[in-house]
Structure formats: C-alpha cells, structure tokens
mmCIF file of C-alpha atoms in Angstrom:
data_model
loop_
_atom_site.group_PDB
_atom_site.id
_atom_site.type_symbol
_atom_site.label_atom_id
_atom_site.label_comp_id
_atom_site.label_asym_id
_atom_site.label_seq_id
_atom_site.Cartn_x
_atom_site.Cartn_y
_atom_site.Cartn_z
ATOM 1 C CA MET A 72 126.630 -21.956 -70.654
ATOM 2 C CA ASP A 73 126.885 -21.079 -66.963
ATOM 3 C CA ARG A 74 126.322 -17.532 -65.679
ATOM 4 C CA GLU A 75 130.015 -16.742 -64.978
ATOM 5 C CA LEU A 76 131.123 -17.860 -68.430
ATOM 6 C CA LEU A 77 128.285 -15.891 -70.029
ATOM 7 C CA GLN A 78 129.332 -12.751 -68.110
ATOM 8 C CA ALA A 79 132.989 -13.253 -69.090
ATOM 9 C CA ASN A 80 132.016 -13.647 -72.748
ATOM 10 C CA GLY A 81 129.801 -10.561 -72.504
ATOM 11 C CA SER A 82 132.665 -8.521 -71.053
ATOM 12 C CA CYS A 83 135.049 -9.769 -73.728
ATOM 13 C CA LEU A 84 132.592 -8.976 -76.527
ATOM 14 C CA GLN A 85 131.874 -5.536 -75.081
ATOM 15 C CA ALA A 86 135.631 -4.847 -75.120
ATOM 16 C CA VAL A 87 135.712 -5.938 -78.785
ATOM 17 C CA ALA A 88 132.752 -3.642 -79.534
ATOM 18 C CA ASN A 89 134.512 -0.736 -77.794
ATOM 19 C CA ARG A 90 137.717 -1.293 -79.759
ATOM 20 C CA LEU A 91 135.884 -1.606 -83.079
ATOM 21 C CA ALA A 92 133.896 1.564 -82.326
ATOM 22 C CA SER A 93 137.137 3.434 -81.676
ATOM 23 C CA MET A 94 138.630 2.112 -84.917
ATOM 24 C CA ALA A 95 135.442 2.915 -86.877
ATOM 25 C CA ASN A 96 135.456 6.466 -85.492
ATOM 26 C CA MET A 97 139.049 6.924 -86.675
ATOM 27 C CA TYR A 98 138.343 5.236 -90.032
ATOM 28 C CA THR A 99 135.257 7.305 -90.879
ATOM 29 C CA GLY A 100 136.190 10.475 -89.029
ATOM 30 C CA ARG A 101 132.646 10.327 -87.636
ATOM 31 C CA TYR A 102 130.843 8.935 -84.627
ATOM 32 C CA CYS A 103 130.029 5.219 -85.036
ATOM 33 C CA HIS A 104 128.260 2.595 -82.914
ATOM 34 C CA VAL A 105 129.019 -1.102 -82.710
ATOM 35 C CA SER A 106 126.805 -3.943 -81.583
ATOM 36 C CA ILE A 107 127.436 -7.664 -81.566
ATOM 37 C CA LYS A 108 124.349 -9.790 -82.158
ATOM 38 C CA VAL A 109 123.699 -13.475 -81.508
ATOM 39 C CA PHE A 110 121.743 -15.541 -84.044
ATOM 40 C CA SER A 111 119.700 -18.588 -83.019
ATOM 41 C CA HIS A 112 119.327 -21.161 -85.799
ATOM 42 C CA HIS A 113 116.603 -22.923 -83.864
ATOM 43 C CA SER A 114 114.229 -19.941 -83.675
ATOM 44 C CA GLY A 115 115.627 -17.750 -86.449
ATOM 45 C CA GLY A 116 115.906 -14.975 -83.864
ATOM 46 C CA ILE A 117 118.552 -12.340 -83.205
ATOM 47 C CA ARG A 118 119.447 -10.556 -79.981
ATOM 48 C CA THR A 119 121.994 -7.883 -79.100
ATOM 49 C CA PHE A 120 124.667 -9.475 -76.921
ATOM 50 C CA ALA A 121 127.078 -6.540 -76.551
ATOM 51 C CA ARG A 122 127.302 -2.854 -77.457
ATOM 52 C CA ASP A 123 130.106 -0.340 -77.308
ATOM 53 C CA ASP A 124 130.149 1.920 -74.232
ATOM 54 C CA THR A 125 129.229 5.032 -76.219
ATOM 55 C CA THR A 126 125.794 3.714 -77.170
ATOM 56 C CA THR A 127 123.053 6.145 -76.238
ATOM 57 C CA ASP A 128 120.173 5.461 -73.858
ATOM 58 C CA PRO A 129 117.461 5.166 -76.563
ATOM 59 C CA ARG A 130 119.313 2.251 -78.202
ATOM 60 C CA GLN A 131 119.800 0.585 -74.857
ATOM 61 C CA LYS A 132 116.054 0.925 -74.231
ATOM 62 C CA VAL A 133 115.380 -0.971 -77.460
ATOM 63 C CA ASP A 134 117.771 -3.707 -76.267
ATOM 64 C CA GLU A 135 116.115 -3.789 -72.832
ATOM 65 C CA ALA A 136 112.667 -4.075 -74.401
ATOM 66 C CA TYR A 137 113.847 -7.219 -76.210
ATOM 67 C CA GLU A 138 116.271 -8.434 -73.532
ATOM 68 C CA ASN A 139 114.727 -11.874 -73.113
ATOM 69 C CA GLU A 140 113.229 -12.050 -76.560
ATOM 70 C CA LEU A 141 114.762 -12.895 -79.905
ATOM 71 C CA ARG A 142 113.697 -10.738 -82.844
ATOM 72 C CA PRO A 143 113.069 -12.638 -86.096
ATOM 73 C CA TYR A 144 115.929 -12.054 -88.526
ATOM 74 C CA LYS A 145 113.417 -11.554 -91.332
ATOM 75 C CA THR A 146 112.356 -8.244 -89.738
ATOM 76 C CA ASN A 147 115.674 -6.669 -90.786
ATOM 77 C CA TYR A 148 116.710 -6.413 -94.437
ATOM 78 C CA VAL A 149 120.460 -6.736 -93.772
ATOM 79 C CA PHE A 150 120.225 -9.873 -91.626
ATOM 80 C CA LYS A 151 117.758 -11.420 -94.084
ATOM 81 C CA LYS A 152 120.076 -10.633 -97.014
ATOM 82 C CA ILE A 153 123.193 -12.096 -95.372
ATOM 83 C CA ILE A 154 121.418 -15.199 -94.051
ATOM 84 C CA GLU A 155 119.422 -16.014 -97.189
ATOM 85 C CA ASP A 156 121.779 -14.882 -99.983
ATOM 86 C CA LYS A 157 124.625 -17.425 -100.188
ATOM 87 C CA ASP A 158 126.761 -14.915 -102.117
ATOM 88 C CA CYS A 159 126.411 -12.132 -99.524
ATOM 89 C CA TYR A 160 129.336 -12.255 -97.071
ATOM 90 C CA TYR A 161 128.862 -8.723 -95.680
ATOM 91 C CA PHE A 162 126.655 -5.681 -96.181
ATOM 92 C CA ILE A 163 127.644 -2.033 -96.642
ATOM 93 C CA SER A 164 125.323 0.901 -97.261
ATOM 94 C CA ASN A 165 126.064 4.605 -97.120
ATOM 95 C CA ASN A 166 122.433 5.625 -97.646
ATOM 96 C CA LEU A 167 119.919 3.312 -95.986
ATOM 97 C CA ARG A 168 117.160 5.933 -96.142
ATOM 98 C CA GLY A 169 117.584 6.020 -99.919
ATOM 99 C CA ASP A 170 117.603 2.241 -100.291
ATOM 100 C CA LYS A 171 114.098 1.220 -101.343
ATOM 101 C CA HIS A 172 114.777 -2.374 -100.202
ATOM 102 C CA TYR A 173 115.919 -1.545 -96.654
ATOM 103 C CA PHE A 174 113.597 -2.193 -93.725
ATOM 104 C CA ASN A 175 113.984 -2.722 -89.997
ATOM 105 C CA ASP A 176 110.644 -3.696 -88.506
ATOM 106 C CA SER A 177 112.131 -4.476 -85.091
ATOM 107 C CA ASN A 178 113.254 -0.862 -84.571
ATOM 108 C CA LYS A 179 111.012 1.666 -86.291
ATOM 109 C CA ASP A 180 113.179 4.528 -84.919
ATOM 110 C CA TRP A 181 116.315 3.426 -86.799
ATOM 111 C CA PRO A 182 116.491 6.625 -88.959
ATOM 112 C CA GLU A 183 116.990 8.596 -85.755
ATOM 113 C CA PHE A 184 120.161 6.635 -85.002
ATOM 114 C CA TYR A 185 121.862 5.815 -88.310
ATOM 115 C CA ASN A 186 121.814 6.005 -92.105
ATOM 116 C CA ARG A 187 124.994 4.080 -92.927
ATOM 117 C CA CYS A 188 126.130 0.636 -91.874
ATOM 118 C CA LEU A 189 128.645 -2.134 -92.242
ATOM 119 C CA VAL A 190 127.477 -5.594 -91.122
ATOM 120 C CA VAL A 191 129.620 -8.728 -91.081
ATOM 121 C CA PRO A 192 128.391 -12.150 -90.010
ATOM 122 C CA VAL A 193 130.093 -13.871 -87.110
ATOM 123 C CA ALA A 194 130.740 -17.311 -88.545
ATOM 124 C CA ASN A 195 132.975 -20.354 -88.525
ATOM 125 C CA THR A 196 134.290 -19.301 -91.938
ATOM 126 C CA LEU A 197 135.046 -16.021 -93.716
ATOM 127 C CA GLU A 198 132.557 -16.925 -96.452
ATOM 128 C CA PRO A 199 129.524 -18.553 -94.820
ATOM 129 C CA SER A 200 127.634 -20.609 -97.369
ATOM 130 C CA ARG A 201 124.837 -21.890 -95.149
ATOM 131 C CA GLU A 202 122.574 -20.403 -92.503
ATOM 132 C CA SER A 203 124.085 -22.856 -90.017
ATOM 133 C CA ASP A 204 127.523 -21.239 -90.487
ATOM 134 C CA ILE A 205 126.257 -17.918 -89.090
ATOM 135 C CA LEU A 206 126.453 -17.474 -85.320
ATOM 136 C CA GLY A 207 125.759 -13.744 -85.103
ATOM 137 C CA PHE A 208 126.673 -10.357 -86.546
ATOM 138 C CA ILE A 209 129.014 -7.449 -85.975
ATOM 139 C CA CYS A 210 127.044 -4.302 -86.802
ATOM 140 C CA ILE A 211 128.711 -0.909 -87.199
ATOM 141 C CA ASP A 212 126.545 2.078 -87.993
ATOM 142 C CA SER A 213 126.742 5.832 -88.225
ATOM 143 C CA LYS A 214 124.585 8.778 -89.175
ATOM 144 C CA ASN A 215 127.201 10.155 -91.561
ATOM 145 C CA GLY A 216 130.404 8.084 -91.467
ATOM 146 C CA ARG A 217 131.283 6.456 -94.784
ATOM 147 C CA PHE A 218 132.099 2.741 -95.141
ATOM 148 C CA GLU A 219 133.898 1.177 -98.100
ATOM 149 C CA ASN A 220 134.950 -2.268 -99.274
ATOM 150 C CA ASP A 221 138.559 -1.791 -98.178
ATOM 151 C CA TYR A 222 141.004 -2.551 -95.375
ATOM 152 C CA PHE A 223 138.545 -1.683 -92.576
ATOM 153 C CA LEU A 224 136.060 -4.262 -93.879
ATOM 154 C CA SER A 225 138.912 -6.813 -93.886
ATOM 155 C CA ILE A 226 139.724 -5.974 -90.260
ATOM 156 C CA VAL A 227 136.093 -6.417 -89.213
ATOM 157 C CA MET A 228 135.899 -9.736 -91.079
ATOM 158 C CA ILE A 229 139.004 -11.006 -89.272
ATOM 159 C CA VAL A 230 137.646 -9.838 -85.901
ATOM 160 C CA SER A 231 134.387 -11.657 -86.663
ATOM 161 C CA ARG A 232 136.290 -14.952 -86.764
ATOM 162 C CA PHE A 233 137.714 -14.332 -83.279
ATOM 163 C CA VAL A 234 134.300 -13.285 -81.997
ATOM 164 C CA ALA A 235 132.921 -16.640 -83.220
ATOM 165 C CA VAL A 236 134.906 -18.545 -80.580
ATOM 166 C CA PRO A 237 132.746 -17.624 -77.536
ATOM 167 C CA PHE A 238 129.578 -18.320 -79.563
ATOM 168 C CA GLN A 239 130.516 -21.941 -80.250
#
C-alpha cells in the first residue's frame, strides 16, 4: 500500500474511532476510548492503527513505543480468545481486574487506563470462523462505563465490517 493511501486509510479509521468513541460515551454515560488494531496473520502480531482523538498521552506513548513493531496477539487475553476460540465473535467484560483469566502482557499499565471493554474483530464476515478471517480489532474501553450484549454491540459489529474494507 503506498504512503498516500495508507495516510487516507489512517485518517478514515481515526474518524471512525472518533465517532465510535462519541457513541460509546453517550451509550455508557462515561468516558470511553476507541482504538482500531491491525492483525498480521503472517507474524501473529497486532498493532494500533488508529485511536480516537481523546486518547491520553500515556496510551499514545505505548503506541509510539511499538510503532514499528507488532505485539504478539497471545500477549493479550482478549485477542487470544477471539482468534483461537471459533465460537467467540466478540468480547465484553465489565470487570477485567476481577477476571482471573485476563492478562495483557504488552501493556502492564492497563489497569491505570481501563477496567471494562468491548472488543469486536474486524473481519470479512460477522462470525469469523478462522484466524484468516480476522483482519484486526475494534477495541472500546472505559474505567467505569458498562457494556452489554445489546444494540450498541450490534452497531460496533456492523461498523467492523465497513472497517474491514481498507484492510483488504
């Protein structure tokens, strides 16, 4: 992909992240963050491609530290679960600190930033059945906003299909 197309896709995905963050804030009544991640099948690595504009400096520093490096998906419980569990089409948790299975080895400071999340794979299909179907992830998190399996999840799943287009 040439540099201009990559920048255009980045701008488009940042606009999507901004809009989803605004919707998540209204939905939860709390402050939420959105990031869009790219998944490489070849290396099994994940990288943040876009974040909403309200993201704080410490999160951006984590992104900058890994800017040219893919982090193995197996270092994050949610990505590992969605990629490896064929029956897992999304992930919602309203208490990550209380989840004995949750881990995020690529960002040890995660409890400082969030405790709740909604993660949907960016894929060619609404129900990815293989690792090769997954192109990335839409990640929405909050310290205290509550996510449910309801209309907002459906909206994010639909948006994930549109987000898949620039990844292909």
